[in-house]
PDB file of C-alpha atoms in Angstrom:
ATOM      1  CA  UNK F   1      -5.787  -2.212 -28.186  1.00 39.00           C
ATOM      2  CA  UNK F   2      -8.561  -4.253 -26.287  1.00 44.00           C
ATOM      3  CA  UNK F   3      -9.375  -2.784 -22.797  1.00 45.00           C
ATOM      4  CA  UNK F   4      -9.692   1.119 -23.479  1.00 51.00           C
ATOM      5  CA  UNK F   5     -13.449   1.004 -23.321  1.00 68.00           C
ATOM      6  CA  UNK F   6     -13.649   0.508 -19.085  1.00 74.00           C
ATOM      7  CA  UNK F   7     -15.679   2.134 -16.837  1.00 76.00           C
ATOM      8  CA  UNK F   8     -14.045   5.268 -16.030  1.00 77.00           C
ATOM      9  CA  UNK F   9     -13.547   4.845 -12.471  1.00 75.00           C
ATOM     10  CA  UNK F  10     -11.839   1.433 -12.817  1.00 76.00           C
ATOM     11  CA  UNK F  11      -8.275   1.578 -11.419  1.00 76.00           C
ATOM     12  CA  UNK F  12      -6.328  -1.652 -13.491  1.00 74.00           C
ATOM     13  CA  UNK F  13      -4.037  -3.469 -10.775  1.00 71.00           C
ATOM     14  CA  UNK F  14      -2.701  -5.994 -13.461  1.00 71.00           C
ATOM     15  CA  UNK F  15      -2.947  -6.621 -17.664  1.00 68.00           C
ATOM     16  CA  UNK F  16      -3.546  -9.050 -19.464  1.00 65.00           C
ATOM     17  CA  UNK F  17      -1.480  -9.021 -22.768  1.00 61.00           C
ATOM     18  CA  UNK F  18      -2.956 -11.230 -25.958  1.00 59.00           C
ATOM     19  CA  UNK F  19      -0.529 -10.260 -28.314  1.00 56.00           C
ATOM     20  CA  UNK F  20       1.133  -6.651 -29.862  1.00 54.00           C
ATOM     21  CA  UNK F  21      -0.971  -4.208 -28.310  1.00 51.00           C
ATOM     22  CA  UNK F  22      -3.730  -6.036 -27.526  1.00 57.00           C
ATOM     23  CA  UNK F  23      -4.700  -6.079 -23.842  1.00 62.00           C
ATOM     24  CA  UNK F  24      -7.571  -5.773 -21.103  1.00 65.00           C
ATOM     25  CA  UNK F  25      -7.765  -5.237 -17.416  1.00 73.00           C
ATOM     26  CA  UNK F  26      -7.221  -8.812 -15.905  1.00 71.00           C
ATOM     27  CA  UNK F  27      -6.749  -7.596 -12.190  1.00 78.00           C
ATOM     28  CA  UNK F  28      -9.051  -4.338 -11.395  1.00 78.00           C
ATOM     29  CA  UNK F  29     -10.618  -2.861  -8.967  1.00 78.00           C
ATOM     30  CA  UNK F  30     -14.160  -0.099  -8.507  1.00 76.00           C
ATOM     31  CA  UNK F  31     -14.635   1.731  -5.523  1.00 79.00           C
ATOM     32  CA  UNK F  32     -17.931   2.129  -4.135  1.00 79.00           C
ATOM     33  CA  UNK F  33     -19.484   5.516  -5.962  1.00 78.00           C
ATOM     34  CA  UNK F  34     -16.805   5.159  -9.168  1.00 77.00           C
ATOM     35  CA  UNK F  35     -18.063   5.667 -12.705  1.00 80.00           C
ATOM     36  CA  UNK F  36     -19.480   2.741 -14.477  1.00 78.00           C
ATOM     37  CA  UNK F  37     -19.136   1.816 -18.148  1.00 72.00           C
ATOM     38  CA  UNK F  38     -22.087   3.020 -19.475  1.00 73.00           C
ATOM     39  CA  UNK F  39     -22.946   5.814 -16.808  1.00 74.00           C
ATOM     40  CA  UNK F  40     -23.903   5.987 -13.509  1.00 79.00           C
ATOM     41  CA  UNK F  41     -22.132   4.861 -10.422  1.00 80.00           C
ATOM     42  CA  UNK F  42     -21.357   1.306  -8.499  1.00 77.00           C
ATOM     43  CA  UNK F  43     -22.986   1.222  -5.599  1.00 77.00           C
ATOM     44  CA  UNK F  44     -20.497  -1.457  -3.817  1.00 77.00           C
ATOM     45  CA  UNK F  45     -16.855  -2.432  -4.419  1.00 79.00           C
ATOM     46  CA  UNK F  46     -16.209  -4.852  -7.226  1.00 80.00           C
ATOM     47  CA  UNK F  47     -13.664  -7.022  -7.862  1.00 79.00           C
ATOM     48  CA  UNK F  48     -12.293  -8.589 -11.136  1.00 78.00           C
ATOM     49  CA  UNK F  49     -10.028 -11.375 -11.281  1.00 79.00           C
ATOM     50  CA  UNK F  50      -8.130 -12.944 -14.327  1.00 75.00           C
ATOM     51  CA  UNK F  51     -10.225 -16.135 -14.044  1.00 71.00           C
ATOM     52  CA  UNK F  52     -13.684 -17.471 -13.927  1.00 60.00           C
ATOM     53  CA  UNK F  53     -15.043 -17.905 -17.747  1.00 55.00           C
ATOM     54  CA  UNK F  54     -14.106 -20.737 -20.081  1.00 57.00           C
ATOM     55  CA  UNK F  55     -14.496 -23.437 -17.454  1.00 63.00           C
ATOM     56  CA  UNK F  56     -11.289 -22.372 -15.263  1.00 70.00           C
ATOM     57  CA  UNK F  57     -10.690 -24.900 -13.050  1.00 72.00           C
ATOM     58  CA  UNK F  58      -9.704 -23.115  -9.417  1.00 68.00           C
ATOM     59  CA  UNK F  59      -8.281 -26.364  -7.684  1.00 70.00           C
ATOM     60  CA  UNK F  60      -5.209 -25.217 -10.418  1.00 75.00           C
ATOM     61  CA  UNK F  61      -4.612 -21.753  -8.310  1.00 69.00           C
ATOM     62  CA  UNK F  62      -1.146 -21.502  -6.871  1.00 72.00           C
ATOM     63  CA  UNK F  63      -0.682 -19.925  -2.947  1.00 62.00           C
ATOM     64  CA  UNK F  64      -0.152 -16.601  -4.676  1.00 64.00           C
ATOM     65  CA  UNK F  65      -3.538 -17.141  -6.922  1.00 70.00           C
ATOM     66  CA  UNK F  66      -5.349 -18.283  -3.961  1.00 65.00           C
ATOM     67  CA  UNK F  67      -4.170 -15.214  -1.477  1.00 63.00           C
ATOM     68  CA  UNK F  68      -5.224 -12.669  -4.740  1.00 70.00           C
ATOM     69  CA  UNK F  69      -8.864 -14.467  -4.827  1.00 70.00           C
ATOM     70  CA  UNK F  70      -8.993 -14.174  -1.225  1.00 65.00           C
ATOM     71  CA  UNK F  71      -8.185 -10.598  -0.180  1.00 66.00           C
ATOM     72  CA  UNK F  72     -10.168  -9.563  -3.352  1.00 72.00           C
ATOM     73  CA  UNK F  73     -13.555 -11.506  -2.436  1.00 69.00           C
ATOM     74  CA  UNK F  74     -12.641  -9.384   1.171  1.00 60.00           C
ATOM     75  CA  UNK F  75     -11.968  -6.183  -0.159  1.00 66.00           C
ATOM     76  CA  UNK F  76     -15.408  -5.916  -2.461  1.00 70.00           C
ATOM     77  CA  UNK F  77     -17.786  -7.635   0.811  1.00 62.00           C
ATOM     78  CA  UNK F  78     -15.829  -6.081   3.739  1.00 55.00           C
ATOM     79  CA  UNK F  79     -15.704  -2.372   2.055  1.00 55.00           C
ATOM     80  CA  UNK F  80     -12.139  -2.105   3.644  1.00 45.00           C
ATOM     81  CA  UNK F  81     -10.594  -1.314   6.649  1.00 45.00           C
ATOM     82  CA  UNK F  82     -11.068   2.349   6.401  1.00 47.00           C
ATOM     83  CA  UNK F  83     -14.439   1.833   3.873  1.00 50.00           C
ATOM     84  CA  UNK F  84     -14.977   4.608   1.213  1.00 50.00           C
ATOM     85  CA  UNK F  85     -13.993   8.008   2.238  1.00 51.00           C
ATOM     86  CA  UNK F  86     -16.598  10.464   3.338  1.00 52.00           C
ATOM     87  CA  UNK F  87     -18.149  12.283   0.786  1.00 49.00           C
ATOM     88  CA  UNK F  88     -15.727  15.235  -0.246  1.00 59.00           C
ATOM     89  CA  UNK F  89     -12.537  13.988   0.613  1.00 80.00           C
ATOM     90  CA  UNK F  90      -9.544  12.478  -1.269  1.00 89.00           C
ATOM     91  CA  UNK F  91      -8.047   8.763  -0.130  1.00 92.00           C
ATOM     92  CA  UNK F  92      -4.587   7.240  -1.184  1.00 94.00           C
ATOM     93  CA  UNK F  93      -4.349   3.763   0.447  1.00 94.00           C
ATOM     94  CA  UNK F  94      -2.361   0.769   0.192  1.00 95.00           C
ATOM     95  CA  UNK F  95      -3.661  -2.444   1.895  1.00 93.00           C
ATOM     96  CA  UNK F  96      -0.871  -4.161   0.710  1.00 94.00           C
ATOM     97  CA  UNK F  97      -3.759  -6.882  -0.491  1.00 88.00           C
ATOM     98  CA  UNK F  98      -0.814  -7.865  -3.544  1.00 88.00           C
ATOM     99  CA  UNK F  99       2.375  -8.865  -3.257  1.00 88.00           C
ATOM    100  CA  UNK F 100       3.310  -5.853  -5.230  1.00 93.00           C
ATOM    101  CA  UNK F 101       4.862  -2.061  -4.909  1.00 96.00           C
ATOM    102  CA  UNK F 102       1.730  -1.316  -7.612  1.00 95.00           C
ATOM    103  CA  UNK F 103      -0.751  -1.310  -4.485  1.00 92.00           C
ATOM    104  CA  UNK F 104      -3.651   1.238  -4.764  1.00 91.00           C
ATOM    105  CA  UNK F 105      -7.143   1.643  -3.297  1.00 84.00           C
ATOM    106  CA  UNK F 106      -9.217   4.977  -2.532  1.00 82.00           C
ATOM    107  CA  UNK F 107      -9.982   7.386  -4.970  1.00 85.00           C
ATOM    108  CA  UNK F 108      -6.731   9.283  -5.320  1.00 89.00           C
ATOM    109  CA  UNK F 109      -4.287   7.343  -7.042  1.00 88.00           C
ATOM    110  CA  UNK F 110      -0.808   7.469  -5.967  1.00 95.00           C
ATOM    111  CA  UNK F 111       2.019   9.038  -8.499  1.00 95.00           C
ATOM    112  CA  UNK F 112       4.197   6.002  -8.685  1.00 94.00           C
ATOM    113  CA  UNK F 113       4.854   2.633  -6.819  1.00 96.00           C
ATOM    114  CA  UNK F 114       6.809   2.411  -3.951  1.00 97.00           C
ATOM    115  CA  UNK F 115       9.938   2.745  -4.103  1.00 97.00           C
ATOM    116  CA  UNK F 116      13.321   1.063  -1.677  1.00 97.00           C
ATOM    117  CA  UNK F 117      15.838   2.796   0.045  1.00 95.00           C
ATOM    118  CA  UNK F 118      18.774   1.180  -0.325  1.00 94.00           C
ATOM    119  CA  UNK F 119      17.938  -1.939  -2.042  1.00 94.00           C
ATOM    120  CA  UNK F 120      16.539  -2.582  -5.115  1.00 93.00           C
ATOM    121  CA  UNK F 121      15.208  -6.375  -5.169  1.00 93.00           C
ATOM    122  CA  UNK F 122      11.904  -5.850  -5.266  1.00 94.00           C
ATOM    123  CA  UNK F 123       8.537  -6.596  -2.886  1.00 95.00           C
ATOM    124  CA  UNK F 124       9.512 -10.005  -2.473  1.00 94.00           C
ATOM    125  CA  UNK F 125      13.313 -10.606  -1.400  1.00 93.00           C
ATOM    126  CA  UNK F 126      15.752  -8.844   0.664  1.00 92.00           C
ATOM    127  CA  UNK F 127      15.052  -6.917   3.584  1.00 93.00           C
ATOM    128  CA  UNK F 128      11.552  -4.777   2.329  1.00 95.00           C
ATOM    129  CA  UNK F 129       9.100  -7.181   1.511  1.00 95.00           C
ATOM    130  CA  UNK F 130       5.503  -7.542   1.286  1.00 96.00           C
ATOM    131  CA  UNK F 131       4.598 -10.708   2.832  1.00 95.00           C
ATOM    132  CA  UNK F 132       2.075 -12.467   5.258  1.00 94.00           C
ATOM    133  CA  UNK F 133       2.214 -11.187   8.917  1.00 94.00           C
ATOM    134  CA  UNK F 134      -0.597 -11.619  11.253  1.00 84.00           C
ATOM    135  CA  UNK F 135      -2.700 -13.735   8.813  1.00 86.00           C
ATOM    136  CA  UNK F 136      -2.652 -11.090   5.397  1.00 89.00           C
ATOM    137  CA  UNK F 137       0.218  -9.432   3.417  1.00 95.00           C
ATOM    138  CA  UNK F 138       1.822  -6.387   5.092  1.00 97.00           C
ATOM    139  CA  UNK F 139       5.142  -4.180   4.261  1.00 98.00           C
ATOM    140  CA  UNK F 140       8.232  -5.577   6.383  1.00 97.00           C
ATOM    141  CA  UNK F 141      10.752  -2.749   6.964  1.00 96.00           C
ATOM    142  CA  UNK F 142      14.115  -3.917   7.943  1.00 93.00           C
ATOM    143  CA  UNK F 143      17.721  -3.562   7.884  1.00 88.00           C
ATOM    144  CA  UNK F 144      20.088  -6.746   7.685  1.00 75.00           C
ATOM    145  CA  UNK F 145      23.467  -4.959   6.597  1.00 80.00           C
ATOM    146  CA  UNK F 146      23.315  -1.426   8.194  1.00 73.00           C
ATOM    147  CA  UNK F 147      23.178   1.613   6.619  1.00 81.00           C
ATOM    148  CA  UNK F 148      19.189   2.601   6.840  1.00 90.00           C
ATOM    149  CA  UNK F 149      16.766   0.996   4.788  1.00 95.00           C
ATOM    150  CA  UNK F 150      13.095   1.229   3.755  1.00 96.00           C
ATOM    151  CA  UNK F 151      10.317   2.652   0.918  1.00 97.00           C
ATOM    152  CA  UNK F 152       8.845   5.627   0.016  1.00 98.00           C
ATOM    153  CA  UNK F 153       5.818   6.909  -2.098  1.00 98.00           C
ATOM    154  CA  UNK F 154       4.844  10.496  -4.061  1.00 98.00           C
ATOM    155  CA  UNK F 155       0.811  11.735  -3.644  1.00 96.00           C
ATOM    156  CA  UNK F 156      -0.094  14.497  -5.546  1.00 95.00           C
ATOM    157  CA  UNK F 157      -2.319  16.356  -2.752  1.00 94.00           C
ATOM    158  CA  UNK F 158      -2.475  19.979  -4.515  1.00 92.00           C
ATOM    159  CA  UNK F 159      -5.967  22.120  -3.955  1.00 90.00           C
ATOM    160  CA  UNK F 160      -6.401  20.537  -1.007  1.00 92.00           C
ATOM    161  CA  UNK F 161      -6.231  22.463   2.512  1.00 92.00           C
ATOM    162  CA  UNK F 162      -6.175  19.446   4.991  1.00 94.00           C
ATOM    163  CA  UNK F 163      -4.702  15.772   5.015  1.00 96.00           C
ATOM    164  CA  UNK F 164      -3.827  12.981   7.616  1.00 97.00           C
ATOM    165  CA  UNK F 165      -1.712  10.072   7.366  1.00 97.00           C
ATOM    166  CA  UNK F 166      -2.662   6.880   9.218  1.00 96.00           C
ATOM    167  CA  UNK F 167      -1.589   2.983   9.215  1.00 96.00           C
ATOM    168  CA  UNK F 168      -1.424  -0.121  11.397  1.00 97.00           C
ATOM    169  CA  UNK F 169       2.105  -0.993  12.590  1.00 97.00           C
ATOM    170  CA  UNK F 170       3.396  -3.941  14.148  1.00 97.00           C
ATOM    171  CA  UNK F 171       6.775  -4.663  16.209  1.00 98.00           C
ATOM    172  CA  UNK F 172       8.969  -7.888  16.173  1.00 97.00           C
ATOM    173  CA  UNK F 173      11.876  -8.603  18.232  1.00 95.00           C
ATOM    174  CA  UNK F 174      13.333  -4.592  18.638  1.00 96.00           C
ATOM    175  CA  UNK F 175      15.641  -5.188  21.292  1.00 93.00           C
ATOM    176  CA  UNK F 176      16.557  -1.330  22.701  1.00 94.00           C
ATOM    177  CA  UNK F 177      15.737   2.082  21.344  1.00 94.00           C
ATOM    178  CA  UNK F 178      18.508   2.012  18.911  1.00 93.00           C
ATOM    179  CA  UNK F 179      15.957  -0.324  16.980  1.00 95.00           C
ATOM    180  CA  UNK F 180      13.604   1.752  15.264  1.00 96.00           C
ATOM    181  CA  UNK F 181      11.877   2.605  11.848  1.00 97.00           C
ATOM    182  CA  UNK F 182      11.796   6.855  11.231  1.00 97.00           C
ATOM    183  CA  UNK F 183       8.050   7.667   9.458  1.00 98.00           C
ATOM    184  CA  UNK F 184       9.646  10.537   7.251  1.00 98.00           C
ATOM    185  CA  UNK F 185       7.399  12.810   4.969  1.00 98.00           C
ATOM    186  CA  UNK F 186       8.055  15.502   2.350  1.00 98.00           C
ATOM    187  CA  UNK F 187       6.664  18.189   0.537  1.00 97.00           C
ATOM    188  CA  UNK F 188       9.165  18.923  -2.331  1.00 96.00           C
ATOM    189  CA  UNK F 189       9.634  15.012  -4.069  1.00 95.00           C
ATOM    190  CA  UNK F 190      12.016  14.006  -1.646  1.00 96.00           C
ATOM    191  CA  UNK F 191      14.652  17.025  -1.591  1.00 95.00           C
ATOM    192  CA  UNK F 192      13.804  17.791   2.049  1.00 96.00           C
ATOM    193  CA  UNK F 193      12.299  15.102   4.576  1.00 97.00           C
ATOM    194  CA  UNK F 194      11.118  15.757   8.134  1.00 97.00           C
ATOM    195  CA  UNK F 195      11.139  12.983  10.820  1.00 97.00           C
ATOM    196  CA  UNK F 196       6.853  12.744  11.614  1.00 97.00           C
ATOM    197  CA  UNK F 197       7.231   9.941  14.150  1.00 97.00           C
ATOM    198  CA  UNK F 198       9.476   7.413  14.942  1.00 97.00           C
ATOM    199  CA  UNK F 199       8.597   3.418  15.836  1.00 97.00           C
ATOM    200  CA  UNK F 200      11.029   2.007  18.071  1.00 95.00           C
ATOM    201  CA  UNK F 201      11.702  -0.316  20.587  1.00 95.00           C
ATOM    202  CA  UNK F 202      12.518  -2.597  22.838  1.00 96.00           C
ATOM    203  CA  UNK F 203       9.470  -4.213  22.071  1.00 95.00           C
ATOM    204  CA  UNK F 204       7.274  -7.525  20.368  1.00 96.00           C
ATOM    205  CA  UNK F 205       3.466  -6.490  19.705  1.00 97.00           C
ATOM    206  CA  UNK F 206       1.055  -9.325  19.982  1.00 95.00           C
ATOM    207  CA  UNK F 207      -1.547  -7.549  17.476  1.00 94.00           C
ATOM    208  CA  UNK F 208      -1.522  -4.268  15.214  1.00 95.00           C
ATOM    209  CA  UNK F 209      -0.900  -0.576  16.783  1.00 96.00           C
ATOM    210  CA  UNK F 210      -3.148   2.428  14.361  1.00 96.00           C
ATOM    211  CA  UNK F 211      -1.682   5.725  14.555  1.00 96.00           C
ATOM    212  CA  UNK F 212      -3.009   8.763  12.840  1.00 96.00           C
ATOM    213  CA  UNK F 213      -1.210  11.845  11.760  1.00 97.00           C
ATOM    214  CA  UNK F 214      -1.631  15.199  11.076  1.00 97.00           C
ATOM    215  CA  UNK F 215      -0.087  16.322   7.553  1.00 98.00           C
ATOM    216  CA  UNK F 216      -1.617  19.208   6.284  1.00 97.00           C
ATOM    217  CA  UNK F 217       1.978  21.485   6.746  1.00 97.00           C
ATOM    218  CA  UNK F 218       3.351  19.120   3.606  1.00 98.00           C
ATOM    219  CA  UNK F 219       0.781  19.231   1.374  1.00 97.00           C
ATOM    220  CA  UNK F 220       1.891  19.615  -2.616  1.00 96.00           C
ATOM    221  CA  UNK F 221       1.975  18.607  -5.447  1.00 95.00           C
ATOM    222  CA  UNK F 222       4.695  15.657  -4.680  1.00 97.00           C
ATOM    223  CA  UNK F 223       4.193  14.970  -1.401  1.00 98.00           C
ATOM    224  CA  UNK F 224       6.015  11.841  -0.182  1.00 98.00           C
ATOM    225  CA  UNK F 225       5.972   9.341   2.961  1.00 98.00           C
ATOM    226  CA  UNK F 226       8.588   7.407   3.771  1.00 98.00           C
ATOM    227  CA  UNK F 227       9.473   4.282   6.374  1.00 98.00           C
ATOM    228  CA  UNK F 228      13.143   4.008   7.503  1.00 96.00           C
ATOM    229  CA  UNK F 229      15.040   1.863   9.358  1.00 96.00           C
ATOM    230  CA  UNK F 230      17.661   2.721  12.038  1.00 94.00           C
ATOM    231  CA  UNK F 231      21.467   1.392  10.451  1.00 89.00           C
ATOM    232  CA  UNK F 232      21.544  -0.820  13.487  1.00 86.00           C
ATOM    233  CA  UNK F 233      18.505  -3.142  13.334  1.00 87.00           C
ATOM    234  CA  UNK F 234      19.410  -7.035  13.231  1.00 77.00           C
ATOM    235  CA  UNK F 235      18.639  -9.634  10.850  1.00 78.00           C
ATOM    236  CA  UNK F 236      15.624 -10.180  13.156  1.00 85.00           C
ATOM    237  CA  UNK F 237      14.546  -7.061  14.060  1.00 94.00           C
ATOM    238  CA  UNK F 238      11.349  -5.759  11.840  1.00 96.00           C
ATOM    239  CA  UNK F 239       8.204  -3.174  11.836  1.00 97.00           C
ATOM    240  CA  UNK F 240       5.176  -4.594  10.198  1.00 98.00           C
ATOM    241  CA  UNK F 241       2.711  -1.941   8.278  1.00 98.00           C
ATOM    242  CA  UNK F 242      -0.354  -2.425   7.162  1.00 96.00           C
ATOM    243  CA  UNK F 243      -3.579  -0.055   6.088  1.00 95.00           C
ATOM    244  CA  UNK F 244      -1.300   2.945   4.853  1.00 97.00           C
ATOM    245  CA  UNK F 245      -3.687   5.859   3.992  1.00 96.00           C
ATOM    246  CA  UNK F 246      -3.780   9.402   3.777  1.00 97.00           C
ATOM    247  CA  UNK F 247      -6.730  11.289   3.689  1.00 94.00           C
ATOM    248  CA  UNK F 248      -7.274  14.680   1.969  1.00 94.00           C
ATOM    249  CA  UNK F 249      -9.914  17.206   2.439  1.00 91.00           C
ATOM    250  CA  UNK F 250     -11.252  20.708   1.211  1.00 85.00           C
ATOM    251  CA  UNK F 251     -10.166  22.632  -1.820  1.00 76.00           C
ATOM    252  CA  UNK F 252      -9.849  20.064  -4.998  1.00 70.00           C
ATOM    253  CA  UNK F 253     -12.254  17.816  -5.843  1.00 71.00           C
ATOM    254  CA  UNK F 254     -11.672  14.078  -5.938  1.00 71.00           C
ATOM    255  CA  UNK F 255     -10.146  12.491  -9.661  1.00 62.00           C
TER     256      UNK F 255
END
């Protein structure tokens, strides 16, 4: 197959297929610091998109091909919101740059996509959806027809001895405290979860909120962080979040 000769610190967001088994990166990202093809190290984020070569003509891009050139041509100049982790720790982040549960920067990659609670149409219908909120793609967590909603995602942070958890929420139309999203984490897959904070209202933010969070009690192999809904959220009510990372120090070196 085409593609398995990449620079070793390339992490492949999308692939494009010729035919049988034949295939290359077509959407893929490098870190600042990741292993080059060839040796050595980039020494700023790069981007690569499915287009460019054989005369492409970009006035053909769709809205979705024009937000994917966008937030990538911000992600490699900007470095980021967080930029690259300091130099010994571990970072599993989600900008939420693609309208996909596939989303991965940093250099710890997560163990799976995310995954809904309660519903199971994907990032872009039904209640959980990635879509534009405040000018760039975000995760909406809400609940339309009761019962508790939301996503969740495994990191394996094993070896390590510290880690935080920290992202950018943002409230829309909560009307009391019975209207609230439950930031749940766990340190056995999912068998147990503990309530870390909860976002509630009443409330309507008029620009993002960061919060940061200690997490070092659930490190393992499978952690997992979660973002539930209270049962009794309206069709209108909604938590906006943006910039998920968690951040792991000491112990294991990075992947």
């Amino acid at each position: 197959a085409l593609g398995k000769e990449v620079a070793p610190g390339l992490l492949t967001l999308a692939t494009v297929w010729i035919s049988g088994a034949n295939h290359y990166p077509g959407l893929a990202l490098l870190e600042t610091g990741a292993g080059l093809y060839g040796g050595g190290t980039a020494d700023g984020r790069r981007a690569q998109l499915p287009w460019g070569s054989g005369g492409f003509d970009f006035n053909t891009l769709n809205d979705n091909g024009k937000i994917i050139m966008r937030r990538a041509i911000e992600w490699a100049a900007a470095g980021g919101s967080g930029g690259p982790p300091p130099s010994g720790d571990c970072m599993a982040s989600d900008d939420f740059e693609i309208d996909d549960y596939t989303g991965s920067t940093g250099n710890l990659v997560w163990t799976g996509p995310w995954n809904e609670v309660n519903e199971s149409d994907g990032p872009s219908s039904g209640d959980e959806q990635i879509r534009d909120w405040g000018g760039s793609l975000a995760l909406r967590v809400r609940d339309n027809d009761g019962g508790g909603e939301g996503v969740e995602r495994e990191v394996d942070l094993s070896g390590h001895t510290s880690a935080t958890l920290s992202f950018d929420y943002w409230r829309d139309r909560l009307d009391n405290a019975n209207d609230y999203v439950i930031v749940m984490i766990s340190r056995n897959g999912g068998g147990l979860w503990n309530k870390l904070a909860v976002i509630q209202g009443p409330g309507t933010d008029s620009s993002w909120n960061s919060v940061s969070y200690d997490i070092s009690a659930y490190i393992a192999s499978n952690t997992m962080i979660g973002f539930v809904s209270s049962p009794t959220m309206g069709g209108s009510d909604s938590v906006f979040f943006d910039n998920v990372e968690i951040r792991a120090s000491g112990g294991a070196p990075c992947p």
